[in-house]
PDB file of C-alpha atoms in Angstrom:
ATOM      1  CA  UNK Y 289      15.830 -46.542 -65.362  1.00 73.00           C
ATOM      2  CA  UNK Y 290      12.773 -47.006 -67.790  1.00 80.00           C
ATOM      3  CA  UNK Y 291      12.294 -50.342 -66.359  1.00 79.00           C
ATOM      4  CA  UNK Y 292      12.474 -49.292 -62.749  1.00 72.00           C
ATOM      5  CA  UNK Y 293       9.928 -46.596 -63.280  1.00 74.00           C
ATOM      6  CA  UNK Y 294       7.572 -49.077 -65.172  1.00 78.00           C
ATOM      7  CA  UNK Y 295       7.910 -51.539 -62.195  1.00 75.00           C
ATOM      8  CA  UNK Y 296       6.837 -48.902 -59.943  1.00 70.00           C
ATOM      9  CA  UNK Y 297       3.903 -48.067 -61.876  1.00 75.00           C
ATOM     10  CA  UNK Y 298       3.206 -51.460 -62.079  1.00 76.00           C
ATOM     11  CA  UNK Y 299       3.070 -51.937 -58.382  1.00 72.00           C
ATOM     12  CA  UNK Y 300       1.569 -48.859 -57.765  1.00 70.00           C
ATOM     13  CA  UNK Y 301      -1.427 -50.380 -55.624  1.00 71.00           C
ATOM     14  CA  UNK Y 302       1.330 -51.886 -53.263  1.00 68.00           C
ATOM     15  CA  UNK Y 303       3.281 -48.662 -53.094  1.00 69.00           C
ATOM     16  CA  UNK Y 304       0.547 -46.273 -52.666  1.00 75.00           C
ATOM     17  CA  UNK Y 305       1.641 -45.573 -48.911  1.00 71.00           C
ATOM     18  CA  UNK Y 306       4.936 -44.859 -49.538  1.00 71.00           C
ATOM     19  CA  UNK Y 307       4.180 -42.717 -52.524  1.00 73.00           C
ATOM     20  CA  UNK Y 308       2.035 -40.690 -50.121  1.00 76.00           C
ATOM     21  CA  UNK Y 309       4.764 -40.271 -47.695  1.00 73.00           C
ATOM     22  CA  UNK Y 310       7.077 -39.063 -50.350  1.00 73.00           C
ATOM     23  CA  UNK Y 311       4.311 -36.400 -51.132  1.00 80.00           C
ATOM     24  CA  UNK Y 312       3.958 -35.409 -47.701  1.00 77.00           C
ATOM     25  CA  UNK Y 313       7.783 -35.024 -47.155  1.00 73.00           C
ATOM     26  CA  UNK Y 314       7.931 -33.084 -50.306  1.00 74.00           C
ATOM     27  CA  UNK Y 315       5.222 -30.847 -49.124  1.00 79.00           C
ATOM     28  CA  UNK Y 316       6.724 -30.069 -45.730  1.00 74.00           C
ATOM     29  CA  UNK Y 317      10.076 -29.717 -47.222  1.00 70.00           C
ATOM     30  CA  UNK Y 318       9.078 -27.159 -49.635  1.00 74.00           C
ATOM     31  CA  UNK Y 319       6.894 -25.008 -47.251  1.00 78.00           C
ATOM     32  CA  UNK Y 320      10.140 -24.943 -44.854  1.00 75.00           C
ATOM     33  CA  UNK Y 321      12.666 -24.177 -47.502  1.00 79.00           C
ATOM     34  CA  UNK Y 322      11.020 -21.662 -49.089  1.00 79.00           C
ATOM     35  CA  UNK Y 323      10.723 -18.977 -46.401  1.00 78.00           C
ATOM     36  CA  UNK Y 324      14.437 -20.193 -45.273  1.00 79.00           C
ATOM     37  CA  UNK Y 325      15.497 -19.029 -48.893  1.00 80.00           C
ATOM     38  CA  UNK Y 326      13.578 -15.874 -48.633  1.00 77.00           C
ATOM     39  CA  UNK Y 327      15.031 -15.048 -45.464  1.00 77.00           C
ATOM     40  CA  UNK Y 328      18.779 -15.826 -46.472  1.00 78.00           C
ATOM     41  CA  UNK Y 329      18.315 -13.546 -49.326  1.00 78.00           C
ATOM     42  CA  UNK Y 330      16.647 -10.714 -47.453  1.00 73.00           C
ATOM     43  CA  UNK Y 331      19.805 -10.934 -45.057  1.00 71.00           C
ATOM     44  CA  UNK Y 332      22.169 -10.974 -48.136  1.00 74.00           C
ATOM     45  CA  UNK Y 333      20.932  -7.669 -49.275  1.00 73.00           C
ATOM     46  CA  UNK Y 334      22.919  -4.483 -48.260  1.00 71.00           C
ATOM     47  CA  UNK Y 335      21.446  -2.725 -45.189  1.00 74.00           C
ATOM     48  CA  UNK Y 336      21.712   0.641 -46.758  1.00 75.00           C
ATOM     49  CA  UNK Y 337      23.815   2.267 -44.030  1.00 75.00           C
ATOM     50  CA  UNK Y 338      27.492   1.621 -43.083  1.00 76.00           C
ATOM     51  CA  UNK Y 339      27.377  -1.268 -40.269  1.00 79.00           C
ATOM     52  CA  UNK Y 340      30.542  -2.408 -40.654  1.00 83.00           C
ATOM     53  CA  UNK Y 341      32.007  -0.122 -38.343  1.00 89.00           C
ATOM     54  CA  UNK Y 342      29.512  -0.051 -35.747  1.00 88.00           C
ATOM     55  CA  UNK Y 343      29.815  -1.568 -32.178  1.00 90.00           C
ATOM     56  CA  UNK Y 344      27.049  -1.811 -29.474  1.00 87.00           C
ATOM     57  CA  UNK Y 345      27.773  -1.182 -25.991  1.00 87.00           C
ATOM     58  CA  UNK Y 346      25.283  -3.000 -23.601  1.00 83.00           C
ATOM     59  CA  UNK Y 347      24.591  -0.874 -20.163  1.00 80.00           C
ATOM     60  CA  UNK Y 348      24.330  -2.946 -17.041  1.00 77.00           C
ATOM     61  CA  UNK Y 349      23.088  -2.001 -13.361  1.00 73.00           C
ATOM     62  CA  UNK Y 350      25.825  -1.910 -10.866  1.00 68.00           C
ATOM     63  CA  UNK Y 351      23.088  -1.612  -8.079  1.00 62.00           C
ATOM     64  CA  UNK Y 352      19.507  -2.394  -8.226  1.00 59.00           C
ATOM     65  CA  UNK Y 353      17.057   0.235  -7.124  1.00 52.00           C
ATOM     66  CA  UNK Y 354      14.765  -0.203  -4.291  1.00 46.00           C
ATOM     67  CA  UNK Y 355      12.533   2.291  -5.770  1.00 46.00           C
ATOM     68  CA  UNK Y 356      11.699   3.513  -9.134  1.00 46.00           C
ATOM     69  CA  UNK Y 357      11.914   7.180  -8.205  1.00 52.00           C
ATOM     70  CA  UNK Y 358      14.829   8.943  -9.840  1.00 54.00           C
ATOM     71  CA  UNK Y 359      16.027   5.858 -12.026  1.00 58.00           C
ATOM     72  CA  UNK Y 360      15.513   7.902 -15.249  1.00 61.00           C
ATOM     73  CA  UNK Y 361      17.266  11.224 -14.042  1.00 66.00           C
ATOM     74  CA  UNK Y 362      20.396   8.786 -12.647  1.00 71.00           C
ATOM     75  CA  UNK Y 363      20.188   7.109 -16.074  1.00 72.00           C
ATOM     76  CA  UNK Y 364      20.316  10.336 -18.498  1.00 73.00           C
ATOM     77  CA  UNK Y 365      23.359  11.651 -16.265  1.00 78.00           C
ATOM     78  CA  UNK Y 366      25.310   8.706 -15.913  1.00 80.00           C
ATOM     79  CA  UNK Y 367      24.991   7.543 -19.414  1.00 80.00           C
ATOM     80  CA  UNK Y 368      25.693  10.671 -20.753  1.00 83.00           C
ATOM     81  CA  UNK Y 369      28.834  10.497 -18.505  1.00 86.00           C
ATOM     82  CA  UNK Y 370      29.557   7.256 -20.120  1.00 87.00           C
ATOM     83  CA  UNK Y 371      28.993   8.156 -23.713  1.00 87.00           C
ATOM     84  CA  UNK Y 372      31.424  11.219 -23.109  1.00 89.00           C
ATOM     85  CA  UNK Y 373      34.186   8.936 -21.945  1.00 90.00           C
ATOM     86  CA  UNK Y 374      33.720   6.901 -25.022  1.00 91.00           C
ATOM     87  CA  UNK Y 375      33.662  10.003 -27.143  1.00 91.00           C
ATOM     88  CA  UNK Y 376      36.962  10.561 -25.775  1.00 91.00           C
ATOM     89  CA  UNK Y 377      38.560   7.477 -27.380  1.00 92.00           C
ATOM     90  CA  UNK Y 378      40.750   7.735 -30.159  1.00 92.00           C
ATOM     91  CA  UNK Y 379      39.190   5.125 -32.356  1.00 94.00           C
ATOM     92  CA  UNK Y 380      35.671   6.476 -32.067  1.00 93.00           C
ATOM     93  CA  UNK Y 381      34.053   8.830 -34.482  1.00 93.00           C
ATOM     94  CA  UNK Y 382      30.159   9.346 -33.094  1.00 92.00           C
ATOM     95  CA  UNK Y 383      28.221   7.783 -30.305  1.00 90.00           C
ATOM     96  CA  UNK Y 384      24.316   7.535 -29.963  1.00 86.00           C
ATOM     97  CA  UNK Y 385      22.723   6.507 -26.680  1.00 79.00           C
ATOM     98  CA  UNK Y 386      19.947   4.407 -28.019  1.00 67.00           C
ATOM     99  CA  UNK Y 387      17.462   3.266 -25.028  1.00 50.00           C
ATOM    100  CA  UNK Y 388      14.202   4.040 -26.639  1.00 42.00           C
ATOM    101  CA  UNK Y 389      15.095   3.509 -30.309  1.00 41.00           C
ATOM    102  CA  UNK Y 390      17.079   0.513 -29.426  1.00 41.00           C
ATOM    103  CA  UNK Y 391      19.273  -1.166 -32.478  1.00 47.00           C
ATOM    104  CA  UNK Y 392      17.223   0.692 -35.309  1.00 46.00           C
ATOM    105  CA  UNK Y 393      14.252  -0.492 -33.852  1.00 41.00           C
ATOM    106  CA  UNK Y 394      11.286   0.571 -31.577  1.00 35.00           C
ATOM    107  CA  UNK Y 395      10.961  -0.805 -28.133  1.00 39.00           C
ATOM    108  CA  UNK Y 396       7.472  -2.466 -26.993  1.00 38.00           C
ATOM    109  CA  UNK Y 397       7.706  -0.755 -23.606  1.00 35.00           C
ATOM    110  CA  UNK Y 398       5.101  -3.320 -22.170  1.00 36.00           C
ATOM    111  CA  UNK Y 399       6.926  -6.635 -23.141  1.00 37.00           C
ATOM    112  CA  UNK Y 400      10.672  -4.836 -22.727  1.00 37.00           C
ATOM    113  CA  UNK Y 401      11.910  -6.221 -25.964  1.00 36.00           C
ATOM    114  CA  UNK Y 402      13.256  -4.651 -29.276  1.00 37.00           C
ATOM    115  CA  UNK Y 403      10.973  -5.236 -32.279  1.00 38.00           C
ATOM    116  CA  UNK Y 404      13.234  -4.506 -35.382  1.00 41.00           C
ATOM    117  CA  UNK Y 405      10.087  -4.235 -37.866  1.00 44.00           C
ATOM    118  CA  UNK Y 406       7.223  -2.821 -35.111  1.00 59.00           C
ATOM    119  CA  UNK Y 407       4.732  -1.543 -37.341  1.00 73.00           C
ATOM    120  CA  UNK Y 408       1.994   1.238 -36.485  1.00 77.00           C
ATOM    121  CA  UNK Y 409      -0.733   2.417 -38.613  1.00 76.00           C
ATOM    122  CA  UNK Y 410      -0.632   5.793 -40.382  1.00 83.00           C
ATOM    123  CA  UNK Y 411      -3.119   7.436 -42.879  1.00 77.00           C
ATOM    124  CA  UNK Y 412      -2.651   9.519 -45.998  1.00 80.00           C
ATOM    125  CA  UNK Y 413      -5.312  10.514 -48.282  1.00 76.00           C
ATOM    126  CA  UNK Y 414      -7.786   7.732 -46.809  1.00 75.00           C
ATOM    127  CA  UNK Y 415      -5.276   4.963 -47.378  1.00 79.00           C
ATOM    128  CA  UNK Y 416      -4.039   3.208 -44.296  1.00 83.00           C
ATOM    129  CA  UNK Y 417      -0.244   2.386 -44.218  1.00 84.00           C
ATOM    130  CA  UNK Y 418       1.439  -0.053 -41.913  1.00 83.00           C
ATOM    131  CA  UNK Y 419       5.084   1.698 -41.385  1.00 85.00           C
ATOM    132  CA  UNK Y 420       8.219   0.698 -39.667  1.00 82.00           C
ATOM    133  CA  UNK Y 421       8.382   2.903 -36.612  1.00 82.00           C
ATOM    134  CA  UNK Y 422      12.082   4.323 -35.498  1.00 82.00           C
ATOM    135  CA  UNK Y 423      12.590   6.517 -32.813  1.00 80.00           C
ATOM    136  CA  UNK Y 424      15.472   8.480 -32.165  1.00 82.00           C
ATOM    137  CA  UNK Y 425      16.407  11.230 -29.584  1.00 82.00           C
ATOM    138  CA  UNK Y 426      17.278  14.705 -31.002  1.00 85.00           C
ATOM    139  CA  UNK Y 427      20.780  15.577 -30.021  1.00 84.00           C
ATOM    140  CA  UNK Y 428      22.050  12.354 -29.794  1.00 84.00           C
ATOM    141  CA  UNK Y 429      23.629  11.971 -32.931  1.00 88.00           C
ATOM    142  CA  UNK Y 430      21.298   9.201 -34.254  1.00 87.00           C
ATOM    143  CA  UNK Y 431      21.851   9.893 -38.169  1.00 90.00           C
ATOM    144  CA  UNK Y 432      25.407  10.572 -37.760  1.00 90.00           C
ATOM    145  CA  UNK Y 433      26.290   7.531 -35.694  1.00 89.00           C
ATOM    146  CA  UNK Y 434      24.283   4.953 -38.293  1.00 87.00           C
ATOM    147  CA  UNK Y 435      25.447   6.907 -41.358  1.00 87.00           C
ATOM    148  CA  UNK Y 436      22.000   7.384 -42.611  1.00 89.00           C
ATOM    149  CA  UNK Y 437      22.074   9.835 -45.255  1.00 89.00           C
ATOM    150  CA  UNK Y 438      19.340  12.748 -46.272  1.00 92.00           C
ATOM    151  CA  UNK Y 439      17.848  12.545 -49.575  1.00 92.00           C
ATOM    152  CA  UNK Y 440      16.023  15.730 -49.053  1.00 90.00           C
ATOM    153  CA  UNK Y 441      14.933  18.412 -46.475  1.00 88.00           C
ATOM    154  CA  UNK Y 442      18.605  18.629 -44.940  1.00 89.00           C
ATOM    155  CA  UNK Y 443      21.812  19.018 -45.799  1.00 88.00           C
ATOM    156  CA  UNK Y 444      23.419  16.475 -43.644  1.00 91.00           C
ATOM    157  CA  UNK Y 445      22.978  13.741 -41.136  1.00 90.00           C
ATOM    158  CA  UNK Y 446      24.084  16.184 -38.190  1.00 90.00           C
ATOM    159  CA  UNK Y 447      21.235  18.374 -39.069  1.00 92.00           C
ATOM    160  CA  UNK Y 448      18.569  15.289 -39.269  1.00 91.00           C
ATOM    161  CA  UNK Y 449      19.853  14.215 -35.669  1.00 89.00           C
ATOM    162  CA  UNK Y 450      18.506  17.414 -34.060  1.00 89.00           C
ATOM    163  CA  UNK Y 451      15.149  17.671 -35.705  1.00 90.00           C
ATOM    164  CA  UNK Y 452      12.585  17.571 -32.806  1.00 86.00           C
ATOM    165  CA  UNK Y 453       9.144  18.306 -34.590  1.00 88.00           C
ATOM    166  CA  UNK Y 454       7.447  16.682 -37.470  1.00 90.00           C
ATOM    167  CA  UNK Y 455       8.914  13.366 -38.789  1.00 92.00           C
ATOM    168  CA  UNK Y 456      11.474  11.869 -41.265  1.00 93.00           C
ATOM    169  CA  UNK Y 457      10.447   9.335 -43.933  1.00 93.00           C
ATOM    170  CA  UNK Y 458      12.284   6.762 -45.984  1.00 91.00           C
ATOM    171  CA  UNK Y 459      12.955   7.323 -49.676  1.00 92.00           C
ATOM    172  CA  UNK Y 460      10.870   4.585 -50.972  1.00 91.00           C
ATOM    173  CA  UNK Y 461       7.718   5.708 -49.069  1.00 92.00           C
ATOM    174  CA  UNK Y 462       8.285   9.174 -50.302  1.00 93.00           C
ATOM    175  CA  UNK Y 463       8.174   7.976 -53.696  1.00 93.00           C
ATOM    176  CA  UNK Y 464       5.237   5.862 -53.364  1.00 90.00           C
ATOM    177  CA  UNK Y 465       3.008   8.373 -51.724  1.00 90.00           C
ATOM    178  CA  UNK Y 466       4.514  11.562 -53.371  1.00 91.00           C
ATOM    179  CA  UNK Y 467       6.306  10.391 -56.586  1.00 91.00           C
ATOM    180  CA  UNK Y 468       9.593  11.805 -55.269  1.00 92.00           C
ATOM    181  CA  UNK Y 469      11.345  12.800 -52.315  1.00 92.00           C
ATOM    182  CA  UNK Y 470      11.351  16.356 -52.839  1.00 93.00           C
ATOM    183  CA  UNK Y 471       7.751  16.567 -53.374  1.00 92.00           C
ATOM    184  CA  UNK Y 472       7.316  14.837 -49.925  1.00 92.00           C
ATOM    185  CA  UNK Y 473       8.912  17.648 -47.852  1.00 94.00           C
ATOM    186  CA  UNK Y 474       6.099  19.756 -46.162  1.00 92.00           C
ATOM    187  CA  UNK Y 475       3.236  17.363 -46.414  1.00 91.00           C
ATOM    188  CA  UNK Y 476       1.715  15.995 -43.699  1.00 89.00           C
ATOM    189  CA  UNK Y 477       1.125  12.000 -42.633  1.00 89.00           C
ATOM    190  CA  UNK Y 478      -1.229  11.012 -39.886  1.00 86.00           C
ATOM    191  CA  UNK Y 479      -1.111   8.483 -37.031  1.00 85.00           C
ATOM    192  CA  UNK Y 480      -4.193   6.635 -36.571  1.00 80.00           C
ATOM    193  CA  UNK Y 481      -3.833   5.957 -32.736  1.00 77.00           C
ATOM    194  CA  UNK Y 482      -3.338   8.362 -31.178  1.00 73.00           C
ATOM    195  CA  UNK Y 483      -4.782  10.659 -33.915  1.00 77.00           C
ATOM    196  CA  UNK Y 484      -2.159  13.075 -34.369  1.00 83.00           C
ATOM    197  CA  UNK Y 485      -0.511  14.385 -37.642  1.00 85.00           C
ATOM    198  CA  UNK Y 486       3.125  14.819 -38.687  1.00 89.00           C
ATOM    199  CA  UNK Y 487       4.701  17.037 -40.921  1.00 92.00           C
ATOM    200  CA  UNK Y 488       7.360  15.440 -43.237  1.00 93.00           C
ATOM    201  CA  UNK Y 489      10.781  17.612 -42.425  1.00 94.00           C
ATOM    202  CA  UNK Y 490      13.270  15.257 -44.334  1.00 94.00           C
ATOM    203  CA  UNK Y 491      13.552  12.322 -46.464  1.00 95.00           C
ATOM    204  CA  UNK Y 492      16.425   9.726 -45.920  1.00 93.00           C
ATOM    205  CA  UNK Y 493      17.800   6.884 -47.973  1.00 90.00           C
ATOM    206  CA  UNK Y 494      16.063   3.394 -47.390  1.00 88.00           C
ATOM    207  CA  UNK Y 495      17.564   1.202 -44.619  1.00 84.00           C
ATOM    208  CA  UNK Y 496      16.902  -2.618 -44.199  1.00 76.00           C
ATOM    209  CA  UNK Y 497      16.792  -3.446 -40.704  1.00 65.00           C
ATOM    210  CA  UNK Y 498      15.100  -6.902 -40.275  1.00 60.00           C
ATOM    211  CA  UNK Y 499      14.503 -10.416 -42.160  1.00 57.00           C
ATOM    212  CA  UNK Y 500      11.880  -8.751 -44.397  1.00 61.00           C
ATOM    213  CA  UNK Y 501      12.992  -6.077 -46.898  1.00 69.00           C
ATOM    214  CA  UNK Y 502      10.503  -3.434 -45.907  1.00 77.00           C
ATOM    215  CA  UNK Y 503      11.806  -0.419 -46.274  1.00 82.00           C
ATOM    216  CA  UNK Y 504       8.789   1.864 -45.546  1.00 87.00           C
ATOM    217  CA  UNK Y 505      10.268   3.786 -42.233  1.00 87.00           C
ATOM    218  CA  UNK Y 506       8.928   6.606 -40.235  1.00 89.00           C
ATOM    219  CA  UNK Y 507      11.522   8.205 -37.976  1.00 90.00           C
ATOM    220  CA  UNK Y 508      10.323  10.247 -34.760  1.00 87.00           C
ATOM    221  CA  UNK Y 509      11.904  12.260 -31.940  1.00 85.00           C
ATOM    222  CA  UNK Y 510      11.083  10.326 -28.847  1.00 77.00           C
ATOM    223  CA  UNK Y 511      11.747  13.118 -26.581  1.00 71.00           C
ATOM    224  CA  UNK Y 512      14.841  11.909 -24.942  1.00 64.00           C
ATOM    225  CA  UNK Y 513      16.522   8.877 -23.438  1.00 60.00           C
ATOM    226  CA  UNK Y 514      14.460   7.008 -20.627  1.00 55.00           C
ATOM    227  CA  UNK Y 515      14.396   3.686 -18.485  1.00 48.00           C
ATOM    228  CA  UNK Y 516      10.917   2.355 -19.883  1.00 45.00           C
ATOM    229  CA  UNK Y 517      12.552  -1.039 -20.565  1.00 45.00           C
ATOM    230  CA  UNK Y 518      15.458  -3.358 -20.050  1.00 46.00           C
ATOM    231  CA  UNK Y 519      17.413  -2.608 -23.122  1.00 53.00           C
ATOM    232  CA  UNK Y 520      19.747   0.420 -22.422  1.00 72.00           C
ATOM    233  CA  UNK Y 521      22.355   0.385 -25.359  1.00 79.00           C
ATOM    234  CA  UNK Y 522      24.974   2.698 -26.719  1.00 85.00           C
ATOM    235  CA  UNK Y 523      25.885   2.318 -30.470  1.00 87.00           C
ATOM    236  CA  UNK Y 524      29.433   3.665 -31.256  1.00 91.00           C
ATOM    237  CA  UNK Y 525      31.074   4.255 -34.839  1.00 93.00           C
ATOM    238  CA  UNK Y 526      34.311   3.697 -35.087  1.00 94.00           C
ATOM    239  CA  UNK Y 527      36.684   5.773 -37.345  1.00 93.00           C
ATOM    240  CA  UNK Y 528      37.801   4.329 -40.803  1.00 91.00           C
ATOM    241  CA  UNK Y 529      40.876   1.742 -40.659  1.00 89.00           C
ATOM    242  CA  UNK Y 530      40.028   0.832 -36.978  1.00 91.00           C
ATOM    243  CA  UNK Y 531      40.080  -2.939 -36.315  1.00 93.00           C
ATOM    244  CA  UNK Y 532      36.549  -3.737 -35.014  1.00 92.00           C
ATOM    245  CA  UNK Y 533      37.348  -7.139 -33.098  1.00 92.00           C
ATOM    246  CA  UNK Y 534      40.678  -5.862 -31.773  1.00 93.00           C
ATOM    247  CA  UNK Y 535      38.419  -2.809 -30.455  1.00 94.00           C
ATOM    248  CA  UNK Y 536      35.663  -5.058 -28.925  1.00 93.00           C
ATOM    249  CA  UNK Y 537      38.361  -7.166 -27.016  1.00 92.00           C
ATOM    250  CA  UNK Y 538      40.521  -4.189 -25.726  1.00 92.00           C
ATOM    251  CA  UNK Y 539      37.263  -2.387 -24.493  1.00 91.00           C
ATOM    252  CA  UNK Y 540      35.697  -5.800 -23.013  1.00 90.00           C
ATOM    253  CA  UNK Y 541      38.803  -5.816 -20.976  1.00 90.00           C
ATOM    254  CA  UNK Y 542      38.698  -2.348 -19.813  1.00 87.00           C
ATOM    255  CA  UNK Y 543      34.715  -2.201 -19.388  1.00 86.00           C
ATOM    256  CA  UNK Y 544      35.042  -1.415 -15.548  1.00 85.00           C
ATOM    257  CA  UNK Y 545      36.701   1.816 -16.224  1.00 87.00           C
ATOM    258  CA  UNK Y 546      33.360   3.184 -17.715  1.00 85.00           C
ATOM    259  CA  UNK Y 547      31.606   2.269 -14.269  1.00 81.00           C
ATOM    260  CA  UNK Y 548      29.451   5.069 -12.418  1.00 79.00           C
ATOM    261  CA  UNK Y 549      27.590   4.839  -9.408  1.00 77.00           C
ATOM    262  CA  UNK Y 550      24.788   2.580 -10.828  1.00 77.00           C
ATOM    263  CA  UNK Y 551      25.633   1.696 -14.192  1.00 79.00           C
ATOM    264  CA  UNK Y 552      28.729   0.531 -16.328  1.00 81.00           C
ATOM    265  CA  UNK Y 553      29.251  -1.215 -19.429  1.00 85.00           C
ATOM    266  CA  UNK Y 554      28.734  -4.945 -19.562  1.00 84.00           C
ATOM    267  CA  UNK Y 555      30.054  -5.670 -22.852  1.00 86.00           C
ATOM    268  CA  UNK Y 556      30.773  -4.483 -26.408  1.00 90.00           C
ATOM    269  CA  UNK Y 557      29.536  -6.524 -29.370  1.00 87.00           C
ATOM    270  CA  UNK Y 558      29.821  -5.731 -33.251  1.00 87.00           C
ATOM    271  CA  UNK Y 559      26.595  -4.582 -34.599  1.00 82.00           C
ATOM    272  CA  UNK Y 560      26.824  -7.407 -37.272  1.00 76.00           C
ATOM    273  CA  UNK Y 561      26.959 -10.106 -34.627  1.00 76.00           C
ATOM    274  CA  UNK Y 562      24.146  -8.838 -32.650  1.00 68.00           C
ATOM    275  CA  UNK Y 563      21.726 -11.620 -34.134  1.00 51.00           C
ATOM    276  CA  UNK Y 564      24.222 -14.137 -33.049  1.00 49.00           C
ATOM    277  CA  UNK Y 565      25.216 -12.847 -29.546  1.00 44.00           C
ATOM    278  CA  UNK Y 566      24.096 -13.915 -26.282  1.00 40.00           C
ATOM    279  CA  UNK Y 567      24.432 -10.539 -24.665  1.00 39.00           C
ATOM    280  CA  UNK Y 568      21.259  -9.121 -23.195  1.00 34.00           C
ATOM    281  CA  UNK Y 569      20.248  -7.046 -26.100  1.00 36.00           C
ATOM    282  CA  UNK Y 570      20.114 -10.175 -28.608  1.00 38.00           C
ATOM    283  CA  UNK Y 571      16.832 -11.270 -30.170  1.00 41.00           C
ATOM    284  CA  UNK Y 572      16.666 -14.831 -29.199  1.00 41.00           C
ATOM    285  CA  UNK Y 573      13.238 -15.412 -30.395  1.00 42.00           C
ATOM    286  CA  UNK Y 574      13.886 -14.573 -33.971  1.00 50.00           C
ATOM    287  CA  UNK Y 575      17.288 -16.611 -34.144  1.00 57.00           C
ATOM    288  CA  UNK Y 576      15.317 -19.623 -32.501  1.00 61.00           C
ATOM    289  CA  UNK Y 577      12.589 -19.788 -34.779  1.00 69.00           C
ATOM    290  CA  UNK Y 578      14.931 -19.502 -37.926  1.00 70.00           C
ATOM    291  CA  UNK Y 579      17.084 -22.006 -36.732  1.00 75.00           C
ATOM    292  CA  UNK Y 580      14.183 -24.250 -35.968  1.00 78.00           C
ATOM    293  CA  UNK Y 581      12.853 -23.921 -39.829  1.00 76.00           C
ATOM    294  CA  UNK Y 582      16.524 -24.678 -40.821  1.00 79.00           C
ATOM    295  CA  UNK Y 583      16.550 -28.080 -38.695  1.00 81.00           C
ATOM    296  CA  UNK Y 584      12.967 -29.319 -39.608  1.00 80.00           C
ATOM    297  CA  UNK Y 585      13.814 -28.583 -43.320  1.00 78.00           C
ATOM    298  CA  UNK Y 586      17.018 -30.636 -43.137  1.00 82.00           C
ATOM    299  CA  UNK Y 587      15.246 -33.405 -41.306  1.00 82.00           C
ATOM    300  CA  UNK Y 588      12.427 -33.467 -43.850  1.00 77.00           C
ATOM    301  CA  UNK Y 589      15.213 -33.467 -46.826  1.00 77.00           C
ATOM    302  CA  UNK Y 590      17.195 -36.450 -45.236  1.00 82.00           C
ATOM    303  CA  UNK Y 591      13.869 -38.517 -44.884  1.00 77.00           C
ATOM    304  CA  UNK Y 592      12.905 -37.592 -48.556  1.00 74.00           C
ATOM    305  CA  UNK Y 593      16.128 -38.449 -49.811  1.00 79.00           C
ATOM    306  CA  UNK Y 594      16.386 -41.680 -47.746  1.00 80.00           C
ATOM    307  CA  UNK Y 595      12.785 -42.560 -49.067  1.00 74.00           C
ATOM    308  CA  UNK Y 596      13.526 -42.236 -52.774  1.00 72.00           C
ATOM    309  CA  UNK Y 597      16.894 -44.051 -52.350  1.00 78.00           C
ATOM    310  CA  UNK Y 598      15.043 -46.822 -50.341  1.00 76.00           C
ATOM    311  CA  UNK Y 599      12.250 -47.164 -53.212  1.00 69.00           C
ATOM    312  CA  UNK Y 600      14.937 -47.733 -55.830  1.00 70.00           C
ATOM    313  CA  UNK Y 601      16.900 -50.150 -53.737  1.00 76.00           C
ATOM    314  CA  UNK Y 602      14.046 -52.400 -52.986  1.00 70.00           C
ATOM    315  CA  UNK Y 603      13.187 -52.610 -56.933  1.00 63.00           C
ATOM    316  CA  UNK Y 604      16.998 -53.502 -57.770  1.00 66.00           C
TER     317      UNK Y 604
END
């Protein structure tokens, strides 16, 4: 090995192009591998809520509307009917209609997509904060379905789910701004656009909802369920000891039984499988970007190995 390295150094003028290539390949591989390792680490962290018993049902159109008039009213009525059918199942513990909120995230109404880490600007004592906005519809059992538990301000998830005024923030945000969860109750936080203030009514445990471990969340009542976008979902919490995959298989087979005049359930998917599913509510952009990074890193790693092997092979 010592002799090989000595030979390489003595012929450095001839091998400078090879050395430059190896440096370039190492640089590109490292810049690709680092974010991949970070994302994989964040994905391995616990989400902070009981997601193993969650199933997502995608509401699909049976007939298209000639006009937009009445679509919201029909959706509210018919999706409520579908929800009641799901609640009647023996395996189901709780159900949440989740159009505005999406799958723990805020919908971008203009683009019609779900952004799990959509950020909005808020202010407290002159400091600007970028917070993840999570919307829910009061009375739709949001916190009960997801299993997000209160830290202070409310005694139960059921009480959280019916709050209509003010806002709810995460524990980490409360501790950052006020020192403790208890101290945050009753304080005001301001949204910069539009200029409006919210009174903090409760603090909940941190949840992890995206590829970054940003747990500064603010929850607000969206005022109801509407049809502002294309993602119309029902999130289902199953009872303990229910086999999730068996439930999904049975309900996908029985999906036509939930049909109403304009809507039905197109498919059921386990919450943990949403990122890799091909359903309407999956997030293909994020999956594609991550897979592209992995492929690029593997390509340059293979080139790096071949370059090093080839260099020593020529010397021997």
